[in-house]
Amino acid sequence: MARLAPLHVLVLMGGWANEREVSLMSGNGVADALESMGHRVTRLDMDRQVAARIAEAAPDVVFNALHGVPGEDGTVQGMLDLMGVPYTHSGLATSVVAIDKELTKQALVPHGVPMPGGRIVSSEELYQGDPIARPYVLKPVNEGSSVGVAIVTADSNVGNPIARDATGPWQQFDRLLAEPYIRGRELTAAVIDTDAGVQALGVTELIIDTGFYDFEHKYTAGKTTHVFPADIPDTIAALCRHYAVRAHKVLGCHGTSRTDFRWDDSQGEDGLFVLETNTQPGMTPLSLVPEQARHCGIDYPALCEMIVEDALRRAGKL
C-alpha cells in the first residue's frame, strides 16, 4: 500500500457510553500511531457540542474510535453524513443493524451464517420463569464488549425463576436477548478492507482464566490468553474466515470488523456459531484486530492508516 499524503485526522473518542475508557485507550493509541506516520491529529473527547467542534476543526477525515452508543449505533454516523465529513468504519445503516443483536440475526441467518436461536424477552418476564431451557445466555440487545452479559445455569445463585433482587443485566436493561448457551471454545476473526478487497486476517482462540469472555476479560491484562493462529482444524479456521467475511459483506461493514464465535468442538463444523459482528472493534494494546494484523505483517500505524485510506476511498477522496 502506498503511503498517504499527510492529512488532518480528527480522532473521535470517549463519549459517555459504558465503554468510554476503552474508547479513550483506542483513540489515543490511534492518534499516536497516525502522528507517527506524519499526519496532523486532533483528539476529540466527544461531548454534546461534538458537531460544532468537528466543524471548527475542519478535518480531512474523522477516525471514529468510539465504542457503544451513540458512536457505534448510527447516531454519530448520521451526523457526519449530514456534515459531509468522511469517517472511518461502517456507515449509518450498517451501524443501526449490527449494534442490534436481533436485527443482526435477521440479516445474517438467511445468508447462511449460523447463529444461536433465542428470543427477545423483557426483564419482567424473567421474574415469572425461564424464557428457554437452562443453561442460557442473557445479553442486552444494543450493547457491545459483552457489557451486561449473564449465563444462567441450573445451579446459578440468581433463583429459579430469577429473583428481582438478584444481580444481573435484568436490573440494568428492560429488553434482553435470551440464547441457548453453547459450550466450547471462544474464537474470533478480524476482517479489514484493503485496496485489493476484503481480507480475513485469521482466527484467534481466547482462553480465559475463569467464567467467560466478558468486559473484564477483554480489557484486563492477564485475564485472557490469545492463541494466534488458533489451534483448531483447518476446516474450522476456514469456516471462521468465511463467515467473518460473509458477515462483513452482508452487513455492509467498512474499514474493519471482528466476528466472534463459539465452537463446540464435540460437534465438528455443526458446532460453530457466530455470536456477533463488531463494526468498531477495539484498537487498544490488548485488542484483537491490531494483534491479528501484526501477526500478518501489518504493524499498528499501518493498520490505522489502512482504515483511514478505506474511508477516503469510499468518500471518493482518493
JSON list of N, CA, C and O in Angstrom, two decimals, residues 9-12 30 34 61-66 71 76-77 80 85-91 95 254-256 279-280 303-312 314:
[
{"chain": "A", "resi": 9, "resn": "VAL", "atom": "N", "xyz": [-6.39, 14.48, 10.55]},
{"chain": "A", "resi": 9, "resn": "VAL", "atom": "CA", "xyz": [-7.31, 13.44, 11.01]},
{"chain": "A", "resi": 9, "resn": "VAL", "atom": "C", "xyz": [-7.82, 13.82, 12.40]},
{"chain": "A", "resi": 9, "resn": "VAL", "atom": "O", "xyz": [-7.04, 14.08, 13.31]},
{"chain": "A", "resi": 10, "resn": "LEU", "atom": "N", "xyz": [-9.13, 13.87, 12.54]},
{"chain": "A", "resi": 10, "resn": "LEU", "atom": "CA", "xyz": [-9.73, 14.07, 13.86]},
{"chain": "A", "resi": 10, "resn": "LEU", "atom": "C", "xyz": [-10.09, 12.71, 14.43]},
{"chain": "A", "resi": 10, "resn": "LEU", "atom": "O", "xyz": [-10.85, 11.96, 13.80]},
{"chain": "A", "resi": 11, "resn": "VAL", "atom": "N", "xyz": [-9.52, 12.35, 15.56]},
{"chain": "A", "resi": 11, "resn": "VAL", "atom": "CA", "xyz": [-9.81, 11.08, 16.20]},
{"chain": "A", "resi": 11, "resn": "VAL", "atom": "C", "xyz": [-10.90, 11.31, 17.25]},
{"chain": "A", "resi": 11, "resn": "VAL", "atom": "O", "xyz": [-10.68, 12.02, 18.24]},
{"chain": "A", "resi": 12, "resn": "LEU", "atom": "N", "xyz": [-12.06, 10.73, 17.01]},
{"chain": "A", "resi": 12, "resn": "LEU", "atom": "CA", "xyz": [-13.23, 10.90, 17.88]},
{"chain": "A", "resi": 12, "resn": "LEU", "atom": "C", "xyz": [-13.26, 9.76, 18.87]},
{"chain": "A", "resi": 12, "resn": "LEU", "atom": "O", "xyz": [-13.28, 8.58, 18.48]},
{"chain": "A", "resi": 30, "resn": "VAL", "atom": "N", "xyz": [-4.62, 5.22, 18.46]},
{"chain": "A", "resi": 30, "resn": "VAL", "atom": "CA", "xyz": [-4.74, 5.55, 17.03]},
{"chain": "A", "resi": 30, "resn": "VAL", "atom": "C", "xyz": [-4.10, 6.90, 16.75]},
{"chain": "A", "resi": 30, "resn": "VAL", "atom": "O", "xyz": [-3.36, 7.08, 15.77]},
{"chain": "A", "resi": 34, "resn": "LEU", "atom": "N", "xyz": [-1.08, 7.56, 14.10]},
{"chain": "A", "resi": 34, "resn": "LEU", "atom": "CA", "xyz": [-1.21, 8.41, 12.92]},
{"chain": "A", "resi": 34, "resn": "LEU", "atom": "C", "xyz": [-0.21, 9.56, 12.96]},
{"chain": "A", "resi": 34, "resn": "LEU", "atom": "O", "xyz": [0.33, 9.96, 11.92]},
{"chain": "A", "resi": 61, "resn": "VAL", "atom": "N", "xyz": [-10.69, 13.95, 7.51]},
{"chain": "A", "resi": 61, "resn": "VAL", "atom": "CA", "xyz": [-11.39, 12.70, 7.78]},
{"chain": "A", "resi": 61, "resn": "VAL", "atom": "C", "xyz": [-11.48, 12.53, 9.30]},
{"chain": "A", "resi": 61, "resn": "VAL", "atom": "O", "xyz": [-10.61, 12.99, 10.04]},
{"chain": "A", "resi": 62, "resn": "VAL", "atom": "N", "xyz": [-12.55, 11.86, 9.75]},
{"chain": "A", "resi": 62, "resn": "VAL", "atom": "CA", "xyz": [-12.72, 11.53, 11.16]},
{"chain": "A", "resi": 62, "resn": "VAL", "atom": "C", "xyz": [-12.42, 10.05, 11.35]},
{"chain": "A", "resi": 62, "resn": "VAL", "atom": "O", "xyz": [-12.96, 9.20, 10.63]},
{"chain": "A", "resi": 63, "resn": "PHE", "atom": "N", "xyz": [-11.54, 9.74, 12.30]},
{"chain": "A", "resi": 63, "resn": "PHE", "atom": "CA", "xyz": [-11.33, 8.36, 12.70]},
{"chain": "A", "resi": 63, "resn": "PHE", "atom": "C", "xyz": [-12.25, 8.10, 13.88]},
{"chain": "A", "resi": 63, "resn": "PHE", "atom": "O", "xyz": [-12.05, 8.65, 14.96]},
{"chain": "A", "resi": 64, "resn": "ASN", "atom": "N", "xyz": [-13.27, 7.28, 13.66]},
{"chain": "A", "resi": 64, "resn": "ASN", "atom": "CA", "xyz": [-14.27, 7.00, 14.70]},
{"chain": "A", "resi": 64, "resn": "ASN", "atom": "C", "xyz": [-13.74, 5.91, 15.62]},
{"chain": "A", "resi": 64, "resn": "ASN", "atom": "O", "xyz": [-13.77, 4.74, 15.29]},
{"chain": "A", "resi": 65, "resn": "ALA", "atom": "N", "xyz": [-13.23, 6.32, 16.79]},
{"chain": "A", "resi": 65, "resn": "ALA", "atom": "CA", "xyz": [-12.72, 5.37, 17.78]},
{"chain": "A", "resi": 65, "resn": "ALA", "atom": "C", "xyz": [-13.69, 5.21, 18.94]},
{"chain": "A", "resi": 65, "resn": "ALA", "atom": "O", "xyz": [-13.30, 4.77, 20.02]},
{"chain": "A", "resi": 66, "resn": "LEU", "atom": "N", "xyz": [-14.95, 5.57, 18.73]},
{"chain": "A", "resi": 66, "resn": "LEU", "atom": "CA", "xyz": [-15.96, 5.40, 19.76]},
{"chain": "A", "resi": 66, "resn": "LEU", "atom": "C", "xyz": [-16.40, 3.94, 19.84]},
{"chain": "A", "resi": 66, "resn": "LEU", "atom": "O", "xyz": [-16.37, 3.22, 18.84]},
{"chain": "A", "resi": 71, "resn": "GLY", "atom": "N", "xyz": [-21.82, 6.18, 19.46]},
{"chain": "A", "resi": 71, "resn": "GLY", "atom": "CA", "xyz": [-20.79, 6.19, 18.43]},
{"chain": "A", "resi": 71, "resn": "GLY", "atom": "C", "xyz": [-20.82, 5.02, 17.49]},
{"chain": "A", "resi": 71, "resn": "GLY", "atom": "O", "xyz": [-20.22, 5.06, 16.41]},
{"chain": "A", "resi": 76, "resn": "VAL", "atom": "N", "xyz": [-23.82, 8.88, 15.44]},
{"chain": "A", "resi": 76, "resn": "VAL", "atom": "CA", "xyz": [-22.69, 9.70, 15.01]},
{"chain": "A", "resi": 76, "resn": "VAL", "atom": "C", "xyz": [-22.50, 9.60, 13.50]},
{"chain": "A", "resi": 76, "resn": "VAL", "atom": "O", "xyz": [-22.18, 10.59, 12.82]},
{"chain": "A", "resi": 77, "resn": "GLN", "atom": "N", "xyz": [-22.73, 8.41, 12.95]},
{"chain": "A", "resi": 77, "resn": "GLN", "atom": "CA", "xyz": [-22.58, 8.23, 11.50]},
{"chain": "A", "resi": 77, "resn": "GLN", "atom": "C", "xyz": [-23.55, 9.15, 10.74]},
{"chain": "A", "resi": 77, "resn": "GLN", "atom": "O", "xyz": [-23.16, 9.77, 9.74]},
{"chain": "A", "resi": 80, "resn": "LEU", "atom": "N", "xyz": [-22.30, 12.75, 10.87]},
{"chain": "A", "resi": 80, "resn": "LEU", "atom": "CA", "xyz": [-21.18, 13.01, 9.96]},
{"chain": "A", "resi": 80, "resn": "LEU", "atom": "C", "xyz": [-21.63, 12.98, 8.50]},
{"chain": "A", "resi": 80, "resn": "LEU", "atom": "O", "xyz": [-21.10, 13.73, 7.67]},
{"chain": "A", "resi": 85, "resn": "VAL", "atom": "N", "xyz": [-18.66, 14.97, 6.18]},
{"chain": "A", "resi": 85, "resn": "VAL", "atom": "CA", "xyz": [-17.30, 14.69, 6.61]},
{"chain": "A", "resi": 85, "resn": "VAL", "atom": "C", "xyz": [-17.01, 13.20, 6.46]},
{"chain": "A", "resi": 85, "resn": "VAL", "atom": "O", "xyz": [-17.74, 12.38, 7.02]},
{"chain": "A", "resi": 86, "resn": "PRO", "atom": "N", "xyz": [-15.97, 12.80, 5.73]},
{"chain": "A", "resi": 86, "resn": "PRO", "atom": "CA", "xyz": [-15.64, 11.37, 5.63]},
{"chain": "A", "resi": 86, "resn": "PRO", "atom": "C", "xyz": [-15.26, 10.82, 7.00]},
{"chain": "A", "resi": 86, "resn": "PRO", "atom": "O", "xyz": [-14.66, 11.52, 7.82]},
{"chain": "A", "resi": 87, "resn": "TYR", "atom": "N", "xyz": [-15.61, 9.55, 7.23]},
{"chain": "A", "resi": 87, "resn": "TYR", "atom": "CA", "xyz": [-15.29, 8.93, 8.51]},
{"chain": "A", "resi": 87, "resn": "TYR", "atom": "C", "xyz": [-14.99, 7.45, 8.32]},
{"chain": "A", "resi": 87, "resn": "TYR", "atom": "O", "xyz": [-15.41, 6.84, 7.34]},
{"chain": "A", "resi": 88, "resn": "THR", "atom": "N", "xyz": [-14.26, 6.91, 9.27]},
{"chain": "A", "resi": 88, "resn": "THR", "atom": "CA", "xyz": [-13.86, 5.50, 9.19]},
{"chain": "A", "resi": 88, "resn": "THR", "atom": "C", "xyz": [-14.96, 4.57, 9.67]},
{"chain": "A", "resi": 88, "resn": "THR", "atom": "O", "xyz": [-15.92, 4.98, 10.29]},
{"chain": "A", "resi": 89, "resn": "HIS", "atom": "N", "xyz": [-14.76, 3.31, 9.37]},
{"chain": "A", "resi": 89, "resn": "HIS", "atom": "CA", "xyz": [-15.64, 2.23, 9.80]},
{"chain": "A", "resi": 89, "resn": "HIS", "atom": "C", "xyz": [-16.99, 2.30, 9.10]},
{"chain": "A", "resi": 89, "resn": "HIS", "atom": "O", "xyz": [-17.13, 2.97, 8.08]},
{"chain": "A", "resi": 90, "resn": "SER", "atom": "N", "xyz": [-17.96, 1.61, 9.63]},
{"chain": "A", "resi": 90, "resn": "SER", "atom": "CA", "xyz": [-19.21, 1.40, 8.92]},
{"chain": "A", "resi": 90, "resn": "SER", "atom": "C", "xyz": [-20.12, 2.62, 8.94]},
{"chain": "A", "resi": 90, "resn": "SER", "atom": "O", "xyz": [-20.01, 3.48, 9.82]},
{"chain": "A", "resi": 91, "resn": "GLY", "atom": "N", "xyz": [-21.04, 2.64, 7.97]},
{"chain": "A", "resi": 91, "resn": "GLY", "atom": "CA", "xyz": [-21.96, 3.76, 7.82]},
{"chain": "A", "resi": 91, "resn": "GLY", "atom": "C", "xyz": [-23.20, 3.62, 8.68]},
{"chain": "A", "resi": 91, "resn": "GLY", "atom": "O", "xyz": [-23.32, 2.73, 9.54]},
{"chain": "A", "resi": 95, "resn": "SER", "atom": "N", "xyz": [-24.47, 0.32, 10.91]},
{"chain": "A", "resi": 95, "resn": "SER", "atom": "CA", "xyz": [-24.32, 0.51, 12.34]},
{"chain": "A", "resi": 95, "resn": "SER", "atom": "C", "xyz": [-25.63, 0.27, 13.08]},
{"chain": "A", "resi": 95, "resn": "SER", "atom": "O", "xyz": [-25.64, -0.34, 14.16]},
{"chain": "A", "resi": 254, "resn": "HIS", "atom": "N", "xyz": [-17.38, -1.61, 6.81]},
{"chain": "A", "resi": 254, "resn": "HIS", "atom": "CA", "xyz": [-16.26, -0.98, 6.14]},
{"chain": "A", "resi": 254, "resn": "HIS", "atom": "C", "xyz": [-15.10, -0.80, 7.11]},
{"chain": "A", "resi": 254, "resn": "HIS", "atom": "O", "xyz": [-15.30, -0.77, 8.33]},
{"chain": "A", "resi": 255, "resn": "GLY", "atom": "N", "xyz": [-13.90, -0.67, 6.56]},
{"chain": "A", "resi": 255, "resn": "GLY", "atom": "CA", "xyz": [-12.72, -0.43, 7.37]},
{"chain": "A", "resi": 255, "resn": "GLY", "atom": "C", "xyz": [-12.23, -1.71, 8.02]},
{"chain": "A", "resi": 255, "resn": "GLY", "atom": "O", "xyz": [-11.29, -2.34, 7.54]},
{"chain": "A", "resi": 256, "resn": "THR", "atom": "N", "xyz": [-12.87, -2.07, 9.10]},
{"chain": "A", "resi": 256, "resn": "THR", "atom": "CA", "xyz": [-12.54, -3.32, 9.79]},
{"chain": "A", "resi": 256, "resn": "THR", "atom": "C", "xyz": [-13.76, -3.78, 10.57]},
{"chain": "A", "resi": 256, "resn": "THR", "atom": "O", "xyz": [-14.63, -2.98, 10.94]},
{"chain": "A", "resi": 279, "resn": "THR", "atom": "N", "xyz": [-18.65, -3.84, 14.57]},
{"chain": "A", "resi": 279, "resn": "THR", "atom": "CA", "xyz": [-18.28, -2.96, 13.45]},
{"chain": "A", "resi": 279, "resn": "THR", "atom": "C", "xyz": [-17.20, -1.96, 13.82]},
{"chain": "A", "resi": 279, "resn": "THR", "atom": "O", "xyz": [-16.62, -1.33, 12.92]},
{"chain": "A", "resi": 280, "resn": "GLN", "atom": "N", "xyz": [-16.94, -1.76, 15.12]},
{"chain": "A", "resi": 280, "resn": "GLN", "atom": "CA", "xyz": [-15.87, -0.87, 15.55]},
{"chain": "A", "resi": 280, "resn": "GLN", "atom": "C", "xyz": [-15.07, -1.55, 16.65]},
{"chain": "A", "resi": 280, "resn": "GLN", "atom": "O", "xyz": [-15.13, -1.17, 17.82]},
{"chain": "A", "resi": 303, "resn": "LEU", "atom": "N", "xyz": [-1.91, -0.25, 10.05]},
{"chain": "A", "resi": 303, "resn": "LEU", "atom": "CA", "xyz": [-3.32, -0.65, 10.15]},
{"chain": "A", "resi": 303, "resn": "LEU", "atom": "C", "xyz": [-4.21, 0.58, 10.28]},
{"chain": "A", "resi": 303, "resn": "LEU", "atom": "O", "xyz": [-5.24, 0.69, 9.59]},
{"chain": "A", "resi": 304, "resn": "CYS", "atom": "N", "xyz": [-3.83, 1.51, 11.16]},
{"chain": "A", "resi": 304, "resn": "CYS", "atom": "CA", "xyz": [-4.62, 2.73, 11.33]},
{"chain": "A", "resi": 304, "resn": "CYS", "atom": "C", "xyz": [-4.72, 3.50, 10.02]},
{"chain": "A", "resi": 304, "resn": "CYS", "atom": "O", "xyz": [-5.79, 4.01, 9.66]},
{"chain": "A", "resi": 305, "resn": "GLU", "atom": "N", "xyz": [-3.62, 3.58, 9.29]},
{"chain": "A", "resi": 305, "resn": "GLU", "atom": "CA", "xyz": [-3.63, 4.31, 8.02]},
{"chain": "A", "resi": 305, "resn": "GLU", "atom": "C", "xyz": [-4.46, 3.58, 6.97]},
{"chain": "A", "resi": 305, "resn": "GLU", "atom": "O", "xyz": [-5.14, 4.22, 6.15]},
{"chain": "A", "resi": 306, "resn": "MET", "atom": "N", "xyz": [-4.46, 2.24, 6.98]},
{"chain": "A", "resi": 306, "resn": "MET", "atom": "CA", "xyz": [-5.30, 1.49, 6.05]},
{"chain": "A", "resi": 306, "resn": "MET", "atom": "C", "xyz": [-6.78, 1.78, 6.29]},
{"chain": "A", "resi": 306, "resn": "MET", "atom": "O", "xyz": [-7.57, 1.90, 5.34]},
{"chain": "A", "resi": 307, "resn": "ILE", "atom": "N", "xyz": [-7.16, 1.91, 7.55]},
{"chain": "A", "resi": 307, "resn": "ILE", "atom": "CA", "xyz": [-8.57, 2.19, 7.88]},
{"chain": "A", "resi": 307, "resn": "ILE", "atom": "C", "xyz": [-8.94, 3.59, 7.40]},
{"chain": "A", "resi": 307, "resn": "ILE", "atom": "O", "xyz": [-10.04, 3.82, 6.88]},
{"chain": "A", "resi": 308, "resn": "VAL", "atom": "N", "xyz": [-8.01, 4.55, 7.58]},
{"chain": "A", "resi": 308, "resn": "VAL", "atom": "CA", "xyz": [-8.25, 5.90, 7.08]},
{"chain": "A", "resi": 308, "resn": "VAL", "atom": "C", "xyz": [-8.34, 5.90, 5.56]},
{"chain": "A", "resi": 308, "resn": "VAL", "atom": "O", "xyz": [-9.22, 6.55, 4.97]},
{"chain": "A", "resi": 309, "resn": "GLU", "atom": "N", "xyz": [-7.45, 5.17, 4.91]},
{"chain": "A", "resi": 309, "resn": "GLU", "atom": "CA", "xyz": [-7.45, 5.10, 3.45]},
{"chain": "A", "resi": 309, "resn": "GLU", "atom": "C", "xyz": [-8.79, 4.57, 2.93]},
{"chain": "A", "resi": 309, "resn": "GLU", "atom": "O", "xyz": [-9.34, 5.07, 1.95]},
{"chain": "A", "resi": 310, "resn": "ASP", "atom": "N", "xyz": [-9.33, 3.54, 3.59]},
{"chain": "A", "resi": 310, "resn": "ASP", "atom": "CA", "xyz": [-10.63, 2.99, 3.18]},
{"chain": "A", "resi": 310, "resn": "ASP", "atom": "C", "xyz": [-11.72, 4.05, 3.27]},
{"chain": "A", "resi": 310, "resn": "ASP", "atom": "O", "xyz": [-12.58, 4.15, 2.38]},
{"chain": "A", "resi": 311, "resn": "ALA", "atom": "N", "xyz": [-11.70, 4.86, 4.33]},
{"chain": "A", "resi": 311, "resn": "ALA", "atom": "CA", "xyz": [-12.70, 5.90, 4.49]},
{"chain": "A", "resi": 311, "resn": "ALA", "atom": "C", "xyz": [-12.62, 6.93, 3.37]},
{"chain": "A", "resi": 311, "resn": "ALA", "atom": "O", "xyz": [-13.65, 7.36, 2.80]},
{"chain": "A", "resi": 312, "resn": "LEU", "atom": "N", "xyz": [-11.41, 7.31, 3.01]},
{"chain": "A", "resi": 312, "resn": "LEU", "atom": "CA", "xyz": [-11.23, 8.28, 1.93]},
{"chain": "A", "resi": 312, "resn": "LEU", "atom": "C", "xyz": [-11.63, 7.69, 0.58]},
{"chain": "A", "resi": 312, "resn": "LEU", "atom": "O", "xyz": [-12.21, 8.38, -0.27]},
{"chain": "A", "resi": 314, "resn": "ARG", "atom": "N", "xyz": [-13.92, 5.39, 0.04]},
{"chain": "A", "resi": 314, "resn": "ARG", "atom": "CA", "xyz": [-15.39, 5.34, -0.03]},
{"chain": "A", "resi": 314, "resn": "ARG", "atom": "C", "xyz": [-15.98, 6.73, -0.26]},
{"chain": "A", "resi": 314, "resn": "ARG", "atom": "O", "xyz": [-17.03, 6.87, -0.89]}
]
